[in-house]
Each structure stands twice: as C-alpha cells, then as structure tokens.
XYZ file of C-alpha atoms in Angstrom:
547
model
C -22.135 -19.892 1.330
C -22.687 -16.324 0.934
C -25.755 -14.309 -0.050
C -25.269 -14.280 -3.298
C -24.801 -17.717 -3.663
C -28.127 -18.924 -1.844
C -30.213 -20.743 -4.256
C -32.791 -18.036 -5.461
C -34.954 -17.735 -8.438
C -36.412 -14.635 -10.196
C -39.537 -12.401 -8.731
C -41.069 -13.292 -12.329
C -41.203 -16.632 -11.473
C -43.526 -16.011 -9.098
C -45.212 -13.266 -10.341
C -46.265 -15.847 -13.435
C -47.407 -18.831 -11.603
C -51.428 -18.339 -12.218
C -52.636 -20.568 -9.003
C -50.711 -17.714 -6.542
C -52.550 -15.107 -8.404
C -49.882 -12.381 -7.392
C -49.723 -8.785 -9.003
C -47.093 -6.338 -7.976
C -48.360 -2.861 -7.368
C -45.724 -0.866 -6.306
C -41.720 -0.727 -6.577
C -39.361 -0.841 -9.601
C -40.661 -3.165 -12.836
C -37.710 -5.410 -13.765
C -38.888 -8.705 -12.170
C -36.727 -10.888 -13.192
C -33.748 -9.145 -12.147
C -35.111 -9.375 -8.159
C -34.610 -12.778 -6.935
C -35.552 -14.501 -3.885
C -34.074 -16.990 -1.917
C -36.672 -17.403 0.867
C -39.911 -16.581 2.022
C -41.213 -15.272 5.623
C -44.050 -14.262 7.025
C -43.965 -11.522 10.349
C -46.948 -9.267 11.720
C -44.419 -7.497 14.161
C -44.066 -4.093 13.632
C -39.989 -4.038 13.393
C -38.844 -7.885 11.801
C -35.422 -6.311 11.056
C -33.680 -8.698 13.674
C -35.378 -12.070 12.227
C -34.133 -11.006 8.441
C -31.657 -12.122 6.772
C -31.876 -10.723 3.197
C -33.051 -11.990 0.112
C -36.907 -12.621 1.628
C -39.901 -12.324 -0.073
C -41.621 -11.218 3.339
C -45.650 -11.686 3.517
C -47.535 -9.341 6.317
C -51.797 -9.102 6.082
C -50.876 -5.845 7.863
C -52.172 -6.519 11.194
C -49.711 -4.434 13.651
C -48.967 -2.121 10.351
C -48.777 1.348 11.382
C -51.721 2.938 11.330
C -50.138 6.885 9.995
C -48.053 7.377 6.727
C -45.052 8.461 8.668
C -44.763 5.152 10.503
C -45.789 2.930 7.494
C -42.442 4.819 5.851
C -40.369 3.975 8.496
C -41.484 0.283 8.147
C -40.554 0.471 4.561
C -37.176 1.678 4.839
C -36.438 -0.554 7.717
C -37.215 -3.465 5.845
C -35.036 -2.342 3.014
C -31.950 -1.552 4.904
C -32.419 -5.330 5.918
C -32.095 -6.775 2.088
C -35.451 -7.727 1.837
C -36.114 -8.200 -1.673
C -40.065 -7.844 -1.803
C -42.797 -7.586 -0.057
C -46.126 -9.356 -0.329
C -49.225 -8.054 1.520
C -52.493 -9.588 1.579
C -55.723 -8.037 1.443
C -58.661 -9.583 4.181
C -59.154 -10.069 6.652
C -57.577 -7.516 8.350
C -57.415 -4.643 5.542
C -60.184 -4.760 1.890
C -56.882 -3.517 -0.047
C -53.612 -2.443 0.033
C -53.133 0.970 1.920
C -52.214 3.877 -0.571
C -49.804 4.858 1.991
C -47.894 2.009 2.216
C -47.935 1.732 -2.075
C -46.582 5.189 -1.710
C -43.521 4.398 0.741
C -42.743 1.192 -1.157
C -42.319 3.117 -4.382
C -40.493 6.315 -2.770
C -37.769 3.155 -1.422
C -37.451 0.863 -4.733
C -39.377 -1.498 -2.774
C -41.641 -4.204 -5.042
C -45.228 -4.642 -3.311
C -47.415 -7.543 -4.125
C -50.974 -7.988 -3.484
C -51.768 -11.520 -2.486
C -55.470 -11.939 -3.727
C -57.785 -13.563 -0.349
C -57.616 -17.089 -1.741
C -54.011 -17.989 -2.006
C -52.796 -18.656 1.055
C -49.155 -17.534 2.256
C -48.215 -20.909 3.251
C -49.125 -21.129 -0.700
C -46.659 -18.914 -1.571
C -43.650 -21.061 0.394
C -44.078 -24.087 -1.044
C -44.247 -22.647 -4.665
C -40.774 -20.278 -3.992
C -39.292 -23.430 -3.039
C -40.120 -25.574 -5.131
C -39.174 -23.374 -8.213
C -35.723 -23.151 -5.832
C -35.172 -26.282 -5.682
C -35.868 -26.392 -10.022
C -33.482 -23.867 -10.439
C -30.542 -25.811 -7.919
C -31.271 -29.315 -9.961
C -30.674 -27.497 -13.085
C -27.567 -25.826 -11.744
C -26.616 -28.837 -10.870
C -27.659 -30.806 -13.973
C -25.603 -27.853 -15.529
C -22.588 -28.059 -13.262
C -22.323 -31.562 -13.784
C -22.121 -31.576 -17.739
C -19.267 -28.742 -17.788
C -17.150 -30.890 -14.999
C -17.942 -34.435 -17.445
C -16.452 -31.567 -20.606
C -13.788 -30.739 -18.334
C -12.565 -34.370 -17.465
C -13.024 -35.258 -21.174
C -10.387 -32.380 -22.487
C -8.092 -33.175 -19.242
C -7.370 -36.606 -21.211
C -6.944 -34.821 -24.860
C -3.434 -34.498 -26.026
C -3.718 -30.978 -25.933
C -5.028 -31.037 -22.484
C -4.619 -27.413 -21.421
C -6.200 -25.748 -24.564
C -8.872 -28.355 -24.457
C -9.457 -27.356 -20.600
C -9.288 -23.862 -21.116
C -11.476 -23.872 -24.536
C -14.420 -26.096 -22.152
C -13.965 -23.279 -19.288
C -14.711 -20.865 -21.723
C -17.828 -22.376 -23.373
C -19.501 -23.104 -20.023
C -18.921 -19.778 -18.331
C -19.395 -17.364 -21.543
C -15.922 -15.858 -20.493
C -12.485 -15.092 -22.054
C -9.749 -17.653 -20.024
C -6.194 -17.419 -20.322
C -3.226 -19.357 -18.435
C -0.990 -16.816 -17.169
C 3.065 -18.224 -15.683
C 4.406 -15.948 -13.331
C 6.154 -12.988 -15.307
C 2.420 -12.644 -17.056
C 3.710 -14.566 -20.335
C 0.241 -15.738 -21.636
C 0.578 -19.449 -22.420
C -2.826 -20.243 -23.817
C -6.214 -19.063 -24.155
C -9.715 -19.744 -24.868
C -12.915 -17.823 -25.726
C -13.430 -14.196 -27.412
C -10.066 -12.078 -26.617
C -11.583 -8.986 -25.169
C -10.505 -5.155 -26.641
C -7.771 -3.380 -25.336
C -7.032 -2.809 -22.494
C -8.729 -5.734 -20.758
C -6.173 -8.575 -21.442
C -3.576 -5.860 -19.972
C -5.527 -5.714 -16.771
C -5.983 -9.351 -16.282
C -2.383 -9.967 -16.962
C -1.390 -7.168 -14.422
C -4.498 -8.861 -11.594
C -2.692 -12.468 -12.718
C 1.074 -11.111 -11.805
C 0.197 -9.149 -8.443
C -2.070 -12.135 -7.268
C 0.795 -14.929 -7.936
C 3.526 -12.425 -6.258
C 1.509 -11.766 -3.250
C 1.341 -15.497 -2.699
C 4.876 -16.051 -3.263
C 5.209 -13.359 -0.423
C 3.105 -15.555 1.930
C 5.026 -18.637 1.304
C 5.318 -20.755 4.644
C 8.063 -22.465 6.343
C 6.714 -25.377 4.712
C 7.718 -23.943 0.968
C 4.159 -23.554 -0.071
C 1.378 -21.018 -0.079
C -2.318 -21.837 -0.031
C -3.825 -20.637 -3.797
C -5.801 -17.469 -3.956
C -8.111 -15.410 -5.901
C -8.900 -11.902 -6.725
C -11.442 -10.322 -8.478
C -12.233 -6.591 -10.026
C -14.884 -4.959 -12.322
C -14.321 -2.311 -13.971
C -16.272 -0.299 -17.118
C -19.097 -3.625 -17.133
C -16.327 -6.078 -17.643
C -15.790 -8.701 -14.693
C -12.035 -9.976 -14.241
C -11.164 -12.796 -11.789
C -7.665 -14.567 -11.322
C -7.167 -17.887 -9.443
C -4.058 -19.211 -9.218
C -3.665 -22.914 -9.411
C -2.536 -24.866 -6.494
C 0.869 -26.919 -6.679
C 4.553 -26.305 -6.514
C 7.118 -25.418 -8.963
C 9.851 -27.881 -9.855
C 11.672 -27.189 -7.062
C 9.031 -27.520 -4.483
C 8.668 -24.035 -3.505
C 5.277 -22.154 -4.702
C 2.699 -21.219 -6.919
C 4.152 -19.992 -10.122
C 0.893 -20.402 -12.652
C -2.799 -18.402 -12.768
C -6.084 -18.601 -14.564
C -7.302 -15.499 -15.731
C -10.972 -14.985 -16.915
C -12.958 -11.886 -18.723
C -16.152 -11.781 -18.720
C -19.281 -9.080 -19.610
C -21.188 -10.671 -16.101
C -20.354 -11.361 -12.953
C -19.943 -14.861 -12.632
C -22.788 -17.259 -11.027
C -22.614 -19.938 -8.373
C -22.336 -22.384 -11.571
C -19.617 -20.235 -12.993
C -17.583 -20.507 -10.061
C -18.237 -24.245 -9.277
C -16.885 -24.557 -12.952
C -14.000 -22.388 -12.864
C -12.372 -24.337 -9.856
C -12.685 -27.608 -11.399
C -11.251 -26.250 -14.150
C -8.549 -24.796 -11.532
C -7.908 -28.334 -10.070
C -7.665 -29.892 -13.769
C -4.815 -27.413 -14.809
C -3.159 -27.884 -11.859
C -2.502 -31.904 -12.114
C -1.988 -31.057 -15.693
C 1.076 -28.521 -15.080
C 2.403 -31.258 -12.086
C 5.699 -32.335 -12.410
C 4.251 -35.774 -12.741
C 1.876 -35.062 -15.377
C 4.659 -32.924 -17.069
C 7.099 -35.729 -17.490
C 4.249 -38.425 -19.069
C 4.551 -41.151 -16.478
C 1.879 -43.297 -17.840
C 1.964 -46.666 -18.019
C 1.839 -47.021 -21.731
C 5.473 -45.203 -21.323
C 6.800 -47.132 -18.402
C 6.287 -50.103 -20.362
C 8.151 -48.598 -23.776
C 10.906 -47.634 -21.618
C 11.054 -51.304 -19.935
C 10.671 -53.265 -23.209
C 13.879 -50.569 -24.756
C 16.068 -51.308 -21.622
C 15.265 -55.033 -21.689
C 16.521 -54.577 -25.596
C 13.835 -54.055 -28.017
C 14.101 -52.344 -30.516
C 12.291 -48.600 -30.743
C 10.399 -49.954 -34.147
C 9.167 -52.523 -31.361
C 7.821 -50.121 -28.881
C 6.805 -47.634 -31.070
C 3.060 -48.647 -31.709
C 2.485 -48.743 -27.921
C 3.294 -44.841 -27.599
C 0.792 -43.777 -30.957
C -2.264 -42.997 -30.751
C -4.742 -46.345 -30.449
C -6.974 -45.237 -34.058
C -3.794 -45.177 -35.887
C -2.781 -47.708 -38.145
C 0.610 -49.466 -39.002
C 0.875 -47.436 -41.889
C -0.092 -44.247 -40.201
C 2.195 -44.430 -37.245
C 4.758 -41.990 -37.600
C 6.809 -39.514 -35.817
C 8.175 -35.809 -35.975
C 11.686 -35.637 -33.945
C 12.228 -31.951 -32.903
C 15.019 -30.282 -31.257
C 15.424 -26.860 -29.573
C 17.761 -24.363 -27.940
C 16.683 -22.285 -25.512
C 17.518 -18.655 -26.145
C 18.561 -15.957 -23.786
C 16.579 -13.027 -23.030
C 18.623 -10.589 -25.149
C 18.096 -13.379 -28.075
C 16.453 -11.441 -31.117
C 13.797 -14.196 -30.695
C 12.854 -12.178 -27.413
C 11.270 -9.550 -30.191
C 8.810 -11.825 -32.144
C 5.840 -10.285 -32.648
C 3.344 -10.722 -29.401
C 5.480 -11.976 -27.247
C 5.241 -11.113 -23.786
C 9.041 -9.240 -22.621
C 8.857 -11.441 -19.234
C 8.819 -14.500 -21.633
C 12.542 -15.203 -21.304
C 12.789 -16.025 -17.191
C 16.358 -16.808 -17.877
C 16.059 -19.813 -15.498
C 16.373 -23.433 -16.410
C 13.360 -24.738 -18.397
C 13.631 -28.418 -17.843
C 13.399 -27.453 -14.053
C 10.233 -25.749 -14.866
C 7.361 -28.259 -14.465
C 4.468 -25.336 -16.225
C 7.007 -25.276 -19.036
C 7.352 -29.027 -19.260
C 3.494 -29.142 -19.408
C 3.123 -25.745 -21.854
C 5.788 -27.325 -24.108
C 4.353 -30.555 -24.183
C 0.401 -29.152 -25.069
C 2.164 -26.738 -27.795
C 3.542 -29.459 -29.529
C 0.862 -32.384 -28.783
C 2.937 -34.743 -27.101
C 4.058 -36.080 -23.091
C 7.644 -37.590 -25.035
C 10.010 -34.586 -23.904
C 13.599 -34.501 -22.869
C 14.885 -31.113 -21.491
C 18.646 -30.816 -20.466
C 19.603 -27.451 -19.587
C 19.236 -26.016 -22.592
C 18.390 -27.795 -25.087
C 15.256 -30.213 -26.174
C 14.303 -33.187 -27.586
C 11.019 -34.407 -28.425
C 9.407 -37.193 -30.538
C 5.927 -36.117 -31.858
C 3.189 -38.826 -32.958
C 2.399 -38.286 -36.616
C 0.354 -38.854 -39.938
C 2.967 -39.770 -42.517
C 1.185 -36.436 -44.931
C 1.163 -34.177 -41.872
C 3.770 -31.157 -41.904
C 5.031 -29.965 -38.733
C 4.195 -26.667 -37.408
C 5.949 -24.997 -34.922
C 3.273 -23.952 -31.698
C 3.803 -19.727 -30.938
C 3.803 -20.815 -27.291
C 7.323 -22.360 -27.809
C 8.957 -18.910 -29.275
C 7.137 -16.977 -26.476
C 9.127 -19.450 -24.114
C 12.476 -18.640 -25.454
C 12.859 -22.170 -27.890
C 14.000 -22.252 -31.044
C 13.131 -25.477 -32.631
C 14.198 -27.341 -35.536
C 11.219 -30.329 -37.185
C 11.973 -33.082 -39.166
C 9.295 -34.510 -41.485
C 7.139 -37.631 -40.616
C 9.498 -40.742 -40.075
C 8.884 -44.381 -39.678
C 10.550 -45.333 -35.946
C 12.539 -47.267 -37.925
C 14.130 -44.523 -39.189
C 14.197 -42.160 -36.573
C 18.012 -42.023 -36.545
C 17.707 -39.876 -40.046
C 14.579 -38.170 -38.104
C 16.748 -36.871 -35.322
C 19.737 -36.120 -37.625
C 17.644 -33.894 -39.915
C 15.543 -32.336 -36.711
C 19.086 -31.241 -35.805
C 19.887 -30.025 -38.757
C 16.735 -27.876 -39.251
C 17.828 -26.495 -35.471
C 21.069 -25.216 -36.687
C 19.450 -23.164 -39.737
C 16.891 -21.582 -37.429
C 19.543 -20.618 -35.196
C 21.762 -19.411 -38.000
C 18.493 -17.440 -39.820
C 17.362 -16.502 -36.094
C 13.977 -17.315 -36.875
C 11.654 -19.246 -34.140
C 11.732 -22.568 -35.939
C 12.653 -24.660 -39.153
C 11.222 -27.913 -40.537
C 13.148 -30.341 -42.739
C 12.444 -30.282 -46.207
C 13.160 -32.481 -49.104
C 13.853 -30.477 -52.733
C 14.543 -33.622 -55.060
C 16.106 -30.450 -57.772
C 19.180 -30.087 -56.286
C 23.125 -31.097 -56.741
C 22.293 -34.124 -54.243
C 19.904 -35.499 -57.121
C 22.007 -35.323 -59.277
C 24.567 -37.506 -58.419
C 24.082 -41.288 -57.781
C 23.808 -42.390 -54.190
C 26.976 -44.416 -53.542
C 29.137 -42.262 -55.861
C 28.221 -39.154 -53.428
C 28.972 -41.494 -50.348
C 32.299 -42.360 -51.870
C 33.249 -38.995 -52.876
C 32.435 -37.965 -49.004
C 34.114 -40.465 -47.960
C 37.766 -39.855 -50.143
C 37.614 -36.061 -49.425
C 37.571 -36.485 -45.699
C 40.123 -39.521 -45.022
C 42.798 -37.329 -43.746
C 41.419 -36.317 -41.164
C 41.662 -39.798 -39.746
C 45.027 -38.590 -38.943
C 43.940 -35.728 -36.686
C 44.590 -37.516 -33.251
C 43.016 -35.565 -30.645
C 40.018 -34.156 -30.638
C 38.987 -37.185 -33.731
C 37.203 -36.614 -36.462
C 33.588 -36.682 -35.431
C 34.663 -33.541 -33.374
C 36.487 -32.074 -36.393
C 33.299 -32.359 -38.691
C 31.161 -31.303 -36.313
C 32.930 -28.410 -35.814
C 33.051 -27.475 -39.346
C 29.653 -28.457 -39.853
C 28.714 -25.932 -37.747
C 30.981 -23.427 -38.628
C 29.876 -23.725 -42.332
C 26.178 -24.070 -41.347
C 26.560 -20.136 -39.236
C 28.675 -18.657 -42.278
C 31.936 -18.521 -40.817
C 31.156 -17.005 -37.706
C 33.670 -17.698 -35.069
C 31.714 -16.681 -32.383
C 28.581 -17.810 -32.875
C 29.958 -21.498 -33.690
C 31.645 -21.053 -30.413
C 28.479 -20.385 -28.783
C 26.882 -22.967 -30.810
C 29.527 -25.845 -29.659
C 29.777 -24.233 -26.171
C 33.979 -23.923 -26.870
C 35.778 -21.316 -26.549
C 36.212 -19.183 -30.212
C 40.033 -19.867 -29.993
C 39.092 -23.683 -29.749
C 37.321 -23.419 -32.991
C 39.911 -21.605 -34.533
C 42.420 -23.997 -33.696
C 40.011 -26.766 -34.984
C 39.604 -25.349 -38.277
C 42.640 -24.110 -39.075
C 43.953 -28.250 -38.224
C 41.032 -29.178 -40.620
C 42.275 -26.939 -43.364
C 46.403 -28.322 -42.764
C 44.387 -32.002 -43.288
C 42.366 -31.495 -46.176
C 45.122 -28.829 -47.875
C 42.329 -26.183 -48.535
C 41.629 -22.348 -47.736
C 39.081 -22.228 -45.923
C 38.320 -18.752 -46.641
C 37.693 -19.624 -50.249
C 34.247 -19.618 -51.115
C 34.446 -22.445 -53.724
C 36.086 -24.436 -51.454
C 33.644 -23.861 -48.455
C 30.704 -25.173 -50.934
C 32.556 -28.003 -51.867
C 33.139 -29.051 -48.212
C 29.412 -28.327 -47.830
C 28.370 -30.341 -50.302
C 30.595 -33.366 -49.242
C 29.595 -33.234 -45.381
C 26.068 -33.787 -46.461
C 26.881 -37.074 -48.329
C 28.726 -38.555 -45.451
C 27.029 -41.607 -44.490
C 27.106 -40.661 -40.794
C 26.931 -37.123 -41.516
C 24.044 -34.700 -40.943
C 22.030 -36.033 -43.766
C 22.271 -38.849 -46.095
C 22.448 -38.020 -50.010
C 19.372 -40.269 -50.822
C 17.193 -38.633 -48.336
C-alpha cells in the first residue's frame, strides 16, 4: 500500500474534536486538505530516520533547540520527511509556544498546533485513530455498495453499459470501453470537452500496444495501467485481463476522466469493475453458455419444436402474450465500405479481421442489441432478439461503428419466426442496396400487395415462375435468388455478385437463362416491376403477400 493510500483523515477532524482542545497557530489554513495517517511523539532533536510521512508528530519541546537558527533547521528537516503537522505542547517544559519556532513553521508551510496542558498526547492517538478507523469502515461500507451495483449490472442484459454506467456513478468519472484500434464501444458518465476523450483514446491505444509488445511465450501478457493529468483533468487506462479469441492477448481497455485524482475507494472500484468487463467480453460469456440455453438447444436437437423452447430463452416477467422476438441479420462491411464514414465513427473501427473470431465483438454486439442469442459466420450475422410484441427495433450505433450492416424484422411469435428471418433478410438486402447502417421491416397495408386477394397473388406467383422448373442446373431456388437480388440492388451486376459471393459473369449467365425461361427483357422496366411484384407473392419467397 502506498502513502497515499494509508488510511488518513483530515487535520479538521482533529482540529474540531472539543475534548483535544487543539488550535493551530502557525502554517497554511486549509485543514481539511492536510490529512494524517498516524501520530508520533519524539523529543530527539533530529526524528527524520523514525518518520515515515503523513505524521501528526507531538514534541513538548524538551531537546528543542534553544536559538532560531537551529529551531529552523528542525522545521525544515521535519518537512523534507512528509510530516504533515506538528503538535507542540505547552508545560511543563515551555509556558507557550516559542515565537521562533511559530516563525520557522510558517516560513516552511508547516501547520503548528498548540496542545492545551490537559489533553494528553496519548489523547491525541487514540482520537486520530479512531476517526481512522471511521473513515476506513465507511470506505469500506462505501466500497462494498458500488461492488453489490457492480454485480447487479454484470447480470443485466445490457451488461457492459450497465457496468460502465455503475463505474461512473461511484467514482464521479467519465468511463469508456476502448478495443484495440481506440474504436469507443460504450460509455458512461459526463463526456468531457474536447480534447480529453482524444487523449484517453490515444493513453487506451499505447497502453494495450505496449502489452501486446510484452506478450510471453505463454501467448499472454499480464494487464496494465497508466495514468496522466494534465490541465486539472485526471486520465487513467486499465486494460482488462483475458485473451482474444485466439488465445493470444489483451485486445480491450477501460478508460476513465475524471476532475480528481482518484481515491483508494475509486480504485478498489475501478478494478472490480475491470474484473466484471473482463468475464463479460470472455469468449464464454460472449457465446451465452447458460444453462437456460444448453437446455433450449437440447430440447431442439431431441426435436421440439422452437415455439416449445422459446419461453425458456425470454425474459422470466414476460408473459405468453408478450413473448416475442426480433430476428436480425448483418453483413459485415469492409473498411473502404461507405459505412466506414458514418458520422462518429472511429476510422480504426473496421479491423478488417474476422468478427465472429473476435470474442469483445461477440460481447459488444451482443450488449448493443440486448441479447447472448448470436451466430457469427465469417461475415455475416444472425441474431434472435427477445421482444414486446409493440416494441420497434432500433438498430444500436455500436454495430455501424463495428462495420455491420443489419437488417430487423418486426416482433414475431416463435411460431413464426420463419417469416421473421425471411423479412430480417430482406430488410438486410435494402440497407445494403441504400448503404445505410440498418433497415427494419415494415408493414404498409396501402400497397399493390393489398390489393389483391391472398391466394390469387400466390397463384399468379406461382404461374409466372413455372418455367423455370425446367432450368436444370443451378434449380430454381438459385435462379430466384439470384434475381431477387439482382432486382433488390437495381441491376447492378457487380454488386449482386458481391452480394451472392459469384463471380459477375455467373450472374450474368443466370439472368440472362432466367430471361430465355420466362420470355422477358429484362432490361425493361415494366417487366422488372412485374417480376418484383410476383417474387414477393411466392409462397416460399422473401415475403408472403398476406404479411
């Protein structure tokens, strides 16, 4: 424990207590910025080698040098020591408290008590410690509540928020979760002015790369911290302990902002929340292996249905009625995506490496959109989101800062989550095709769809697509698709390519055997609209026509 973490209490605290009967007398006013963490008493005329710093150190002045010169050199030795005050007291040995030595403490910044003839030093002791020994059981008291806040928001479905959002209310400070390349993933507290964030982002990158640079044999670094004040503002980075996905090192920090240096209860509170955000960005945590999931995905394999297993992965204060879900799909972009450019996004946002490798991503991805039900191949995403059947998705900033694009459907029954996915993958292909960060699903009953009966639509669909159950190799479903797609990006060959992952001679050669099929130009606007139309009334198609 260092100095400034002994248990100490404030000068004042003394100074106030009426049975001691202290008065200061010399030195700087400002009591209750002094502390103390100990008191001694010494009548040798050099204590320098018994001090430790922080003392309250008592004297009645008996070997006290008798000339001004050597009462000065007292003073300043006492001071170069740390002592915080001193406490002299009058009688036997002196009536009052020599001018001289009133002069030297006040030429050093030294504060002087006078200890009145009936309060005893040992007096003094026992009251310093036991207002010490206050002040640690209220620390604690203190320290104890935060860590009980902590645990609390640890289980919330938007754990990290909730941690960082309890860090910030017990330490008065600005906290923000940096990943490696500085993207800020979430925050809590006041957001400081310009240029502070800067500066912790730039402490948060050089502290995580200079532990990557002391990675061991074994793949792993030990965590560590750094801290700098600049202008009255006090920054300090920690960076969380763990491994990425691949078992090599550190890749996340905790930055904090704050107008004061922190206190021993500040710091006992930032590293539980350090240990918290830690599990919570685990591979382990990142991938929801709770039991309530092991036993959906047991009861699914053993053959129930999902409507059967559903109601064990909501929330327990839901009702039937209210259980619901949001499917949600997403692309990951590339770093010379326009999504790169939105607005307050950090440029290291787009690592170009593989997110579902990425534990912190896993665990960012999964607070951002409130739920541990992820599935992240390569590229792309897949998520179910518990739901209020009124609620309307929203897409979290975090996921655009990332590099996803994301497509919602509206609030399904698990009985229909089929549609659910169907129309989340829809919405997915219209964000990609606006290039905006994200789409929901919506339902316009005033539309061509609503104005044609159900099963009319269906057959219509069905009728203006039969020959292409004469395509032979690659089949229909690949055909559509295609087209789908094609239709859904305007006719751009290369971005359907990109879309379908084919080469843009592949879906030229796809569409140019749908439009031999159907007999149709493609190229004709009319005729793309009424292929439109028709692919959304296919019963297995993107979308139903009674949705």
């Amino acid at each position: 424990m260092t100095e400034s973490e002994q248990p100490s209490v404030p000068l004042s605290t003394l100074l106030a207590d009426p049975a001691l009967g202290l008065r200061r007398v010399a030195g700087p006013a400002g009591e209750h910025r002094i502390r103390i963490s100990t008191v001694g008493t010494t009548e040798i005329e050099d204590p320098t080698p018994y001090l430790v710093g922080g003392e309250l150190l008592l004297t009645a002045g008996v070997r006290l040098p008798l000339d001004a010169e050597g009462i000065d050199t007292y003073v300043r030795q006492v001071v170069a020591a740390g002592v915080s005050a001193l406490g002299f007291g009058v009688a036997p040995v002196h009536e009052e408290v020599p001018p001289e030595l009133i002069a030297a403490c006040d030429r050093h910044g030294l504060p002087l008590l006078r200890l009145p003839p009936a309060t005893p030093f040992v007096a003094v002791g026992q009251a310093a410690y036991t207002a010490i020994a206050e002040a640690r059981n209220r620390e604690l008291r203190e320290i104890s509540r935060a860590q009980s806040a902590l645990a609390t928001a640890a289980a919330r479905p938007d754990a990290l928020r909730a941690v960082l959002a309890q860090l910030s209310a017990h330490t008065g400070a600005w906290a923000v979760l940096y990943d490696s390349q500085g993207t800020e993933l979430f925050s809590a507290g006041p957001r400081p002015a310009s240029p502070t964030p800067g500066r912790v982002r730039d402490l948060a990158v050089r502290t995580i790369a200079r532990v990557r640079a002391r990675t061991g044999p074994a793949g792993r670094a030990a965590p560590a911290a750094a801290a700098d004040h600049q202008g009255g503002t006090h920054l300090t980075v920690h960076t969380l302990p763990g491994a990425d996905g691949d078992g090599t090192t550190t890749t996340l920090a905790l930055g904090q902002a704050a107008a004061t240096a922190p206190t021993l209860v500040h710091r006992q509170v930032t590293s539980t929340a350090t240990v918290l955000l830690a599990l919570l960005t685990s591979p382990r945590h990142a991938l929801g292996t709770d039991t309530h999931s092991a036993g959906a995905l047991v009861r699914l394999m053993l053959g129930a249905a999902p409507a059967e297993v559903a109601p064990a992965l909501a929330r327990a204060d839901t009702t039937e009625a209210e259980r619901c879900w949001v499917v949600v799909h997403g692309r990951h972009t590339p770093p010379h995506s326009t999504q790169a450019s939105r607005p307050g996004a950090y440029p290291g946002a787009h690592s170009g490496t593989d997110p579902g490798g990425d534990p912190a991503q896993l665990a960012t991805l999964a607070t951002a959109l409130g739920t541990p039900y992820l599935h992240v191949d390569g590229a792309e995403l897949r998520a179910l989101v518990p739901s209020a059947p009124d609620a309307h998705p929203e897409a979290p900033a975090q996921a655009a800062d990332l590099g996803w694009v994301l497509g919602f459907s509206t609030p399904t029954p698990a009985s229909d989550l089929p549609h659910a996915d169907r129309r989340a993958a829809r919405a997915l292909r219209r964000a990609i095709a606006a290039e905006v960060p994200s789409v929901v699903h919506t339902e316009d009953p005033l539309t061509v769809h609503g104005l044609v009966p159900a099963a009319d639509a269906r057959d219509l669909a069905r009728a203006r697509f039969a020959p292409l159950d004469r395509a032979g190799a690659p089949g229909t479903s690949v055909l559509l698709d295609t087209l789908r797609t094609w239709l859904t990006l305007h006719g751009s060959w290369d971005r359907t390519a990109a879309a379908l992952h084919v080469h843009r001679n592949t879906v030229r050669h796809r569409l140019a055997r749908v439009g031999e099929l159907l007999d149709v130009d493609l190229q004709d606007a009319g005729v793309r609209m009424e292929l439109w139309f028709a692919l959304r009334w296919l019963p297995d198609g993107a979308a139903e026509a009674d949705e």
